[in-house]
Amino acid sequence: EVQLLQSGGGLVQPGGSLRLSCAASGFTFSNYAMVWVRQTPERALQWVSAISGSGGHTYYADSVKGRFTISRDNSKNTLYLQMNSLKTEDTAVYYCAKEGLEWEFSNWGQGALVTVSS
Amino acid sequence: EIVMTQSPATVSVSPGERATLSCRASQSVSSNLAWYQQKPGQAPRLLIYGASTRATGTPARFSGSGSGTEFTLTISSLQSEDFAVYYCQQYINWPPFTFGGGTKVEIK
């Protein structure tokens, strides 16, 4: 059974940093691209970042480019999102998700709340 | 960026009735469209991909149709566990992947 267990999140001041983790099990982690998606307080879903199975290719939404870094450790079956220079508009629940057979997101983590506030 | 628009924002349906949800893309996404269900306090769950292929575990009462710019998710006979918010997502032209704003299916 595919499982994605997230950790990290919390309250941080504007300009601060936070790292999210997503521990994967139940599938061959290195064979699949992974993504981060966030859900705003208004309930909108926004794609944040994606990374290839090998980690060699990364992609970012314009809103986070230059501030967030996606990475993975295939030896630990873990996905990361390093978030720097956080802004109040980054406040959201962040989900990790696994690539499906096409580019749908077949499995999701439980989510981690990130609140950026002074 | 492809903009996804869902309608209506909310649909009120009685248990056992049919619900029809719409999703429109600002340009063709062919059949590269997924539907997700989200219940309160839970992560989204994949229902449909490829516009019409049910994901593992998706009940047969859920069906997806359409291609190009117009898509429909139909729930043939609503069960109590189907009352939730539904999102569509395109994945033909990325980055960025884009989602619709969601349709809430509520009890009439």
PDB file of C-alpha atoms in Angstrom:
ATOM      1  CA  GLU A   1       0.000   0.000   0.000  1.00  0.00           C
ATOM      2  CA  VAL A   2       1.335   3.395  -0.992  1.00  0.00           C
ATOM      3  CA  GLN A   3       1.842   5.684   1.993  1.00  0.00           C
ATOM      4  CA  LEU A   4       3.116   9.255   2.111  1.00  0.00           C
ATOM      5  CA  LEU A   5       3.766  10.494   5.632  1.00  0.00           C
ATOM      6  CA  GLN A   6       4.435  14.184   5.974  1.00  0.00           C
ATOM      7  CA  SER A   7       6.244  16.086   8.688  1.00  0.00           C
ATOM      8  CA  GLY A   8       7.265  19.665   9.239  1.00  0.00           C
ATOM      9  CA  GLY A   9       5.017  22.666   8.984  1.00  0.00           C
ATOM     10  CA  GLY A  10       4.136  25.143  11.672  1.00  0.00           C
ATOM     11  CA  LEU A  11       4.090  28.849  12.386  1.00  0.00           C
ATOM     12  CA  VAL A  12       6.859  31.030  10.978  1.00  0.00           C
ATOM     13  CA  GLN A  13       7.381  34.758  10.678  1.00  0.00           C
ATOM     14  CA  PRO A  14       7.516  36.481   7.304  1.00  0.00           C
ATOM     15  CA  GLY A  15      10.998  36.118   5.864  1.00  0.00           C
ATOM     16  CA  GLY A  16      11.587  32.922   7.773  1.00  0.00           C
ATOM     17  CA  SER A  17      12.328  29.392   6.613  1.00  0.00           C
ATOM     18  CA  LEU A  18      10.780  25.974   7.023  1.00  0.00           C
ATOM     19  CA  ARG A  19      11.405  22.499   5.651  1.00  0.00           C
ATOM     20  CA  LEU A  20       8.735  19.950   4.867  1.00  0.00           C
ATOM     21  CA  SER A  21       9.406  16.230   4.561  1.00  0.00           C
ATOM     22  CA  CYS A  22       7.423  13.427   2.973  1.00  0.00           C
ATOM     23  CA  ALA A  23       8.416   9.837   3.750  1.00  0.00           C
ATOM     24  CA  ALA A  24       7.259   7.358   1.127  1.00  0.00           C
ATOM     25  CA  SER A  25       6.612   3.636   1.367  1.00  0.00           C
ATOM     26  CA  GLY A  26       4.826   0.911  -0.543  1.00  0.00           C
ATOM     27  CA  PHE A  27       6.352   1.625  -3.956  1.00  0.00           C
ATOM     28  CA  THR A  28       9.745   2.007  -5.621  1.00  0.00           C
ATOM     29  CA  PHE A  29      10.287   5.634  -4.747  1.00  0.00           C
ATOM     30  CA  SER A  30      13.037   6.384  -7.254  1.00  0.00           C
ATOM     31  CA  ASN A  31      10.816   5.295 -10.156  1.00  0.00           C
ATOM     32  CA  TYR A  32       8.308   8.085  -9.669  1.00  0.00           C
ATOM     33  CA  ALA A  33       8.245  11.814  -9.932  1.00  0.00           C
ATOM     34  CA  MET A  34       6.859  13.610  -6.916  1.00  0.00           C
ATOM     35  CA  VAL A  35       5.121  16.936  -6.459  1.00  0.00           C
ATOM     36  CA  TRP A  36       4.126  19.443  -3.808  1.00  0.00           C
ATOM     37  CA  VAL A  37       0.670  20.981  -3.972  1.00  0.00           C
ATOM     38  CA  ARG A  38      -0.720  23.540  -1.549  1.00  0.00           C
ATOM     39  CA  GLN A  39      -4.254  24.434  -0.559  1.00  0.00           C
ATOM     40  CA  THR A  40      -4.909  28.001   0.375  1.00  0.00           C
ATOM     41  CA  PRO A  41      -7.269  29.115   3.139  1.00  0.00           C
ATOM     42  CA  GLU A  42      -9.765  29.819   0.347  1.00  0.00           C
ATOM     43  CA  ARG A  43      -9.554  26.104  -0.535  1.00  0.00           C
ATOM     44  CA  ALA A  44      -7.868  26.628  -3.897  1.00  0.00           C
ATOM     45  CA  LEU A  45      -5.379  23.937  -4.938  1.00  0.00           C
ATOM     46  CA  GLN A  46      -2.082  25.282  -6.291  1.00  0.00           C
ATOM     47  CA  TRP A  47       0.756  23.211  -7.704  1.00  0.00           C
ATOM     48  CA  VAL A  48       4.051  24.287  -6.119  1.00  0.00           C
ATOM     49  CA  SER A  49       6.865  22.109  -7.397  1.00  0.00           C
ATOM     50  CA  ALA A  50       7.774  18.828  -9.073  1.00  0.00           C
ATOM     51  CA  ILE A  51      10.867  16.634  -9.183  1.00  0.00           C
ATOM     52  CA  SER A  52      11.782  13.719 -11.425  1.00  0.00           C
ATOM     53  CA  GLY A  53      12.430  10.254 -10.056  1.00  0.00           C
ATOM     54  CA  SER A  54      16.175  10.651 -10.219  1.00  0.00           C
ATOM     55  CA  GLY A  55      16.043  14.159  -8.804  1.00  0.00           C
ATOM     56  CA  GLY A  56      17.799  15.519 -11.864  1.00  0.00           C
ATOM     57  CA  HIS A  57      14.910  17.660 -13.044  1.00  0.00           C
ATOM     58  CA  THR A  58      13.002  20.140 -10.927  1.00  0.00           C
ATOM     59  CA  TYR A  59      10.147  22.493 -11.711  1.00  0.00           C
ATOM     60  CA  TYR A  60       8.567  25.367  -9.798  1.00  0.00           C
ATOM     61  CA  ALA A  61       5.541  27.605  -9.870  1.00  0.00           C
ATOM     62  CA  ASP A  62       6.480  31.192 -10.626  1.00  0.00           C
ATOM     63  CA  SER A  63       5.180  32.253  -7.221  1.00  0.00           C
ATOM     64  CA  VAL A  64       7.833  30.220  -5.385  1.00  0.00           C
ATOM     65  CA  LYS A  65      10.714  30.162  -7.848  1.00  0.00           C
ATOM     66  CA  GLY A  66      13.944  31.309  -6.221  1.00  0.00           C
ATOM     67  CA  ARG A  67      12.537  30.853  -2.713  1.00  0.00           C
ATOM     68  CA  PHE A  68      11.576  27.176  -2.506  1.00  0.00           C
ATOM     69  CA  THR A  69      13.742  24.168  -3.280  1.00  0.00           C
ATOM     70  CA  ILE A  70      12.437  20.675  -3.906  1.00  0.00           C
ATOM     71  CA  SER A  71      14.752  17.716  -3.364  1.00  0.00           C
ATOM     72  CA  ARG A  72      14.655  14.020  -2.663  1.00  0.00           C
ATOM     73  CA  ASP A  73      16.823  11.389  -1.028  1.00  0.00           C
ATOM     74  CA  ASN A  74      16.096   8.127  -2.817  1.00  0.00           C
ATOM     75  CA  SER A  75      18.179   6.186  -0.301  1.00  0.00           C
ATOM     76  CA  LYS A  76      15.774   7.353   2.413  1.00  0.00           C
ATOM     77  CA  ASN A  77      12.608   7.333   0.266  1.00  0.00           C
ATOM     78  CA  THR A  78      11.991  10.899   1.329  1.00  0.00           C
ATOM     79  CA  LEU A  79      10.908  14.055  -0.478  1.00  0.00           C
ATOM     80  CA  TYR A  80      11.668  17.536   0.830  1.00  0.00           C
ATOM     81  CA  LEU A  81      10.539  21.096   0.306  1.00  0.00           C
ATOM     82  CA  GLN A  82      12.836  23.792   1.662  1.00  0.00           C
ATOM     83  CA  MET A  83      10.924  27.052   1.925  1.00  0.00           C
ATOM     84  CA  ASN A  84      12.877  30.286   2.388  1.00  0.00           C
ATOM     85  CA  SER A  85      11.870  33.951   2.418  1.00  0.00           C
ATOM     86  CA  LEU A  86       8.353  32.956   3.346  1.00  0.00           C
ATOM     87  CA  LYS A  87       5.525  35.377   2.717  1.00  0.00           C
ATOM     88  CA  THR A  88       2.082  35.631   4.281  1.00  0.00           C
ATOM     89  CA  GLU A  89       0.590  34.437   0.999  1.00  0.00           C
ATOM     90  CA  ASP A  90       2.480  31.155   1.390  1.00  0.00           C
ATOM     91  CA  THR A  91       0.114  30.260   4.225  1.00  0.00           C
ATOM     92  CA  ALA A  92      -1.539  26.992   3.197  1.00  0.00           C
ATOM     93  CA  VAL A  93      -1.784  23.281   3.791  1.00  0.00           C
ATOM     94  CA  TYR A  94       1.032  21.646   1.834  1.00  0.00           C
ATOM     95  CA  TYR A  95       0.588  18.180   0.369  1.00  0.00           C
ATOM     96  CA  CYS A  96       3.125  15.885  -1.211  1.00  0.00           C
ATOM     97  CA  ALA A  97       1.819  13.641  -3.953  1.00  0.00           C
ATOM     98  CA  LYS A  98       3.041  10.855  -6.196  1.00  0.00           C
ATOM     99  CA  GLU A  99       2.943  10.836  -9.972  1.00  0.00           C
ATOM    100  CA  GLY A 100       0.436   8.390 -11.424  1.00  0.00           C
ATOM    101  CA  LEU A 101       0.396   6.507 -14.703  1.00  0.00           C
ATOM    102  CA  GLU A 102       0.106   9.756 -16.628  1.00  0.00           C
ATOM    103  CA  TRP A 103       0.726  13.012 -14.803  1.00  0.00           C
ATOM    104  CA  GLU A 104      -2.225  12.817 -12.467  1.00  0.00           C
ATOM    105  CA  PHE A 105      -1.443  12.755  -8.764  1.00  0.00           C
ATOM    106  CA  SER A 106      -2.349   9.259  -7.675  1.00  0.00           C
ATOM    107  CA  ASN A 107      -1.557   9.337  -3.948  1.00  0.00           C
ATOM    108  CA  TRP A 108      -1.374  12.206  -1.474  1.00  0.00           C
ATOM    109  CA  GLY A 109       0.168  12.775   1.923  1.00  0.00           C
ATOM    110  CA  GLN A 110      -1.964  13.849   4.857  1.00  0.00           C
ATOM    111  CA  GLY A 111      -0.937  17.500   4.553  1.00  0.00           C
ATOM    112  CA  ALA A 112       1.061  19.927   6.691  1.00  0.00           C
ATOM    113  CA  LEU A 113      -0.169  23.354   7.724  1.00  0.00           C
ATOM    114  CA  VAL A 114       2.241  26.218   7.150  1.00  0.00           C
ATOM    115  CA  THR A 115       1.231  29.537   8.671  1.00  0.00           C
ATOM    116  CA  VAL A 116       3.286  32.615   7.867  1.00  0.00           C
ATOM    117  CA  SER A 117       2.411  35.393  10.264  1.00  0.00           C
ATOM    118  CA  SER A 118       4.034  37.901  12.553  1.00  0.00           C
TER     119      SER A 118
ATOM    120  CA  GLU B   1      -1.050  28.936 -18.312  1.00  0.00           C
ATOM    121  CA  ILE B   2      -4.205  26.891 -18.843  1.00  0.00           C
ATOM    122  CA  VAL B   3      -7.095  28.139 -16.724  1.00  0.00           C
ATOM    123  CA  MET B   4      -9.554  25.548 -15.466  1.00  0.00           C
ATOM    124  CA  THR B   5     -13.085  26.687 -14.645  1.00  0.00           C
ATOM    125  CA  GLN B   6     -15.564  24.523 -12.763  1.00  0.00           C
ATOM    126  CA  SER B   7     -19.296  24.973 -12.560  1.00  0.00           C
ATOM    127  CA  PRO B   8     -21.424  25.231 -10.620  1.00  0.00           C
ATOM    128  CA  ALA B   9     -19.598  26.266  -7.463  1.00  0.00           C
ATOM    129  CA  THR B  10     -22.142  24.366  -5.401  1.00  0.00           C
ATOM    130  CA  VAL B  11     -24.703  21.779  -6.396  1.00  0.00           C
ATOM    131  CA  SER B  12     -27.448  20.549  -4.076  1.00  0.00           C
ATOM    132  CA  VAL B  13     -28.515  16.963  -4.665  1.00  0.00           C
ATOM    133  CA  SER B  14     -30.672  14.466  -2.801  1.00  0.00           C
ATOM    134  CA  PRO B  15     -29.231  11.040  -1.968  1.00  0.00           C
ATOM    135  CA  GLY B  16     -29.902   8.629  -4.804  1.00  0.00           C
ATOM    136  CA  GLU B  17     -30.060  11.368  -7.419  1.00  0.00           C
ATOM    137  CA  ARG B  18     -27.597  12.089 -10.198  1.00  0.00           C
ATOM    138  CA  ALA B  19     -25.043  14.871  -9.989  1.00  0.00           C
ATOM    139  CA  THR B  20     -23.337  16.413 -13.005  1.00  0.00           C
ATOM    140  CA  LEU B  21     -20.238  18.562 -12.539  1.00  0.00           C
ATOM    141  CA  SER B  22     -18.551  20.549 -15.304  1.00  0.00           C
ATOM    142  CA  CYS B  23     -14.979  21.562 -15.937  1.00  0.00           C
ATOM    143  CA  ARG B  24     -13.807  23.791 -18.775  1.00  0.00           C
ATOM    144  CA  ALA B  25     -10.238  24.427 -19.935  1.00  0.00           C
ATOM    145  CA  SER B  26      -9.113  27.698 -21.486  1.00  0.00           C
ATOM    146  CA  GLN B  27      -7.420  25.706 -24.258  1.00  0.00           C
ATOM    147  CA  SER B  28      -7.438  22.085 -25.308  1.00  0.00           C
ATOM    148  CA  VAL B  29      -6.007  19.603 -22.827  1.00  0.00           C
ATOM    149  CA  SER B  30      -6.959  16.604 -25.001  1.00  0.00           C
ATOM    150  CA  SER B  31      -7.805  13.880 -22.445  1.00  0.00           C
ATOM    151  CA  ASN B  32      -5.139  14.905 -19.940  1.00  0.00           C
ATOM    152  CA  LEU B  33      -7.587  15.664 -17.183  1.00  0.00           C
ATOM    153  CA  ALA B  34      -8.064  14.284 -13.680  1.00  0.00           C
ATOM    154  CA  TRP B  35     -10.820  14.573 -11.099  1.00  0.00           C
ATOM    155  CA  TYR B  36     -10.252  14.557  -7.342  1.00  0.00           C
ATOM    156  CA  GLN B  37     -12.594  14.264  -4.388  1.00  0.00           C
ATOM    157  CA  GLN B  38     -11.871  16.024  -1.114  1.00  0.00           C
ATOM    158  CA  LYS B  39     -13.745  15.553   2.126  1.00  0.00           C
ATOM    159  CA  PRO B  40     -13.383  17.923   5.098  1.00  0.00           C
ATOM    160  CA  GLY B  41     -10.087  17.498   6.909  1.00  0.00           C
ATOM    161  CA  GLN B  42      -8.745  15.059   4.327  1.00  0.00           C
ATOM    162  CA  ALA B  43      -6.327  15.217   1.429  1.00  0.00           C
ATOM    163  CA  PRO B  44      -7.669  15.111  -2.111  1.00  0.00           C
ATOM    164  CA  ARG B  45      -8.207  11.645  -3.505  1.00  0.00           C
ATOM    165  CA  LEU B  46      -7.798  10.745  -7.175  1.00  0.00           C
ATOM    166  CA  LEU B  47     -11.052   9.563  -8.758  1.00  0.00           C
ATOM    167  CA  ILE B  48     -10.572   9.771 -12.521  1.00  0.00           C
ATOM    168  CA  TYR B  49      -7.613  10.298 -14.854  1.00  0.00           C
ATOM    169  CA  GLY B  50      -7.312  10.405 -18.613  1.00  0.00           C
ATOM    170  CA  ALA B  51     -10.693  12.165 -18.489  1.00  0.00           C
ATOM    171  CA  SER B  52     -12.589   8.888 -18.156  1.00  0.00           C
ATOM    172  CA  THR B  53     -10.473   6.175 -16.513  1.00  0.00           C
ATOM    173  CA  ARG B  54     -11.475   5.356 -12.970  1.00  0.00           C
ATOM    174  CA  ALA B  55      -8.598   5.166 -10.515  1.00  0.00           C
ATOM    175  CA  THR B  56      -8.186   2.063  -8.401  1.00  0.00           C
ATOM    176  CA  GLY B  57     -10.957   1.918  -5.846  1.00  0.00           C
ATOM    177  CA  THR B  58     -13.230   4.463  -7.527  1.00  0.00           C
ATOM    178  CA  PRO B  59     -16.812   3.167  -7.497  1.00  0.00           C
ATOM    179  CA  ALA B  60     -18.511   2.592 -10.834  1.00  0.00           C
ATOM    180  CA  ARG B  61     -21.131   5.249 -10.063  1.00  0.00           C
ATOM    181  CA  PHE B  62     -18.443   7.840 -10.867  1.00  0.00           C
ATOM    182  CA  SER B  63     -17.875   8.451 -14.560  1.00  0.00           C
ATOM    183  CA  GLY B  64     -15.868  11.021 -16.449  1.00  0.00           C
ATOM    184  CA  SER B  65     -16.356  12.189 -20.005  1.00  0.00           C
ATOM    185  CA  GLY B  66     -15.195  14.833 -22.441  1.00  0.00           C
ATOM    186  CA  SER B  67     -12.072  15.854 -24.273  1.00  0.00           C
ATOM    187  CA  GLY B  68     -10.514  19.045 -25.533  1.00  0.00           C
ATOM    188  CA  THR B  69     -11.940  21.841 -23.409  1.00  0.00           C
ATOM    189  CA  GLU B  70     -15.202  20.472 -21.971  1.00  0.00           C
ATOM    190  CA  PHE B  71     -15.378  17.766 -19.318  1.00  0.00           C
ATOM    191  CA  THR B  72     -18.020  16.259 -17.085  1.00  0.00           C
ATOM    192  CA  LEU B  73     -17.947  14.221 -13.900  1.00  0.00           C
ATOM    193  CA  THR B  74     -21.179  12.338 -13.291  1.00  0.00           C
ATOM    194  CA  ILE B  75     -22.151  10.638 -10.062  1.00  0.00           C
ATOM    195  CA  SER B  76     -25.007   8.402 -11.062  1.00  0.00           C
ATOM    196  CA  SER B  77     -26.663   7.826  -7.703  1.00  0.00           C
ATOM    197  CA  LEU B  78     -25.316   9.892  -4.858  1.00  0.00           C
ATOM    198  CA  GLN B  79     -24.397   8.098  -1.681  1.00  0.00           C
ATOM    199  CA  SER B  80     -23.888   9.815   1.665  1.00  0.00           C
ATOM    200  CA  GLU B  81     -20.124   9.422   1.368  1.00  0.00           C
ATOM    201  CA  ASP B  82     -20.081  11.315  -1.947  1.00  0.00           C
ATOM    202  CA  PHE B  83     -20.913  14.689  -0.451  1.00  0.00           C
ATOM    203  CA  ALA B  84     -17.592  16.478  -0.832  1.00  0.00           C
ATOM    204  CA  VAL B  85     -15.714  18.977  -2.968  1.00  0.00           C
ATOM    205  CA  TYR B  86     -14.552  17.900  -6.424  1.00  0.00           C
ATOM    206  CA  TYR B  87     -11.634  19.404  -8.336  1.00  0.00           C
ATOM    207  CA  CYS B  88     -10.463  18.962 -11.910  1.00  0.00           C
ATOM    208  CA  GLN B  89      -6.808  19.261 -12.960  1.00  0.00           C
ATOM    209  CA  GLN B  90      -5.064  19.447 -16.316  1.00  0.00           C
ATOM    210  CA  TYR B  91      -1.695  17.889 -16.926  1.00  0.00           C
ATOM    211  CA  ILE B  92      -1.055  18.311 -20.620  1.00  0.00           C
ATOM    212  CA  ASN B  93       0.767  21.627 -20.469  1.00  0.00           C
ATOM    213  CA  TRP B  94       2.988  22.137 -17.477  1.00  0.00           C
ATOM    214  CA  PRO B  95       4.519  23.766 -15.625  1.00  0.00           C
ATOM    215  CA  PRO B  96       2.277  24.772 -14.125  1.00  0.00           C
ATOM    216  CA  PHE B  97      -0.226  22.039 -13.429  1.00  0.00           C
ATOM    217  CA  THR B  98      -3.525  23.822 -12.861  1.00  0.00           C
ATOM    218  CA  PHE B  99      -6.680  23.005 -10.952  1.00  0.00           C
ATOM    219  CA  GLY B 100     -10.234  24.211 -11.173  1.00  0.00           C
ATOM    220  CA  GLY B 101     -11.763  26.095  -8.274  1.00  0.00           C
ATOM    221  CA  GLY B 102     -13.847  23.141  -7.155  1.00  0.00           C
ATOM    222  CA  THR B 103     -17.508  22.168  -6.992  1.00  0.00           C
ATOM    223  CA  LYS B 104     -19.098  21.412  -3.660  1.00  0.00           C
ATOM    224  CA  VAL B 105     -21.728  18.681  -3.715  1.00  0.00           C
ATOM    225  CA  GLU B 106     -24.056  19.226  -0.798  1.00  0.00           C
ATOM    226  CA  ILE B 107     -27.135  17.494   0.516  1.00  0.00           C
ATOM    227  CA  LYS B 108     -30.406  18.924  -0.708  1.00  0.00           C
TER     228      LYS B 108
END
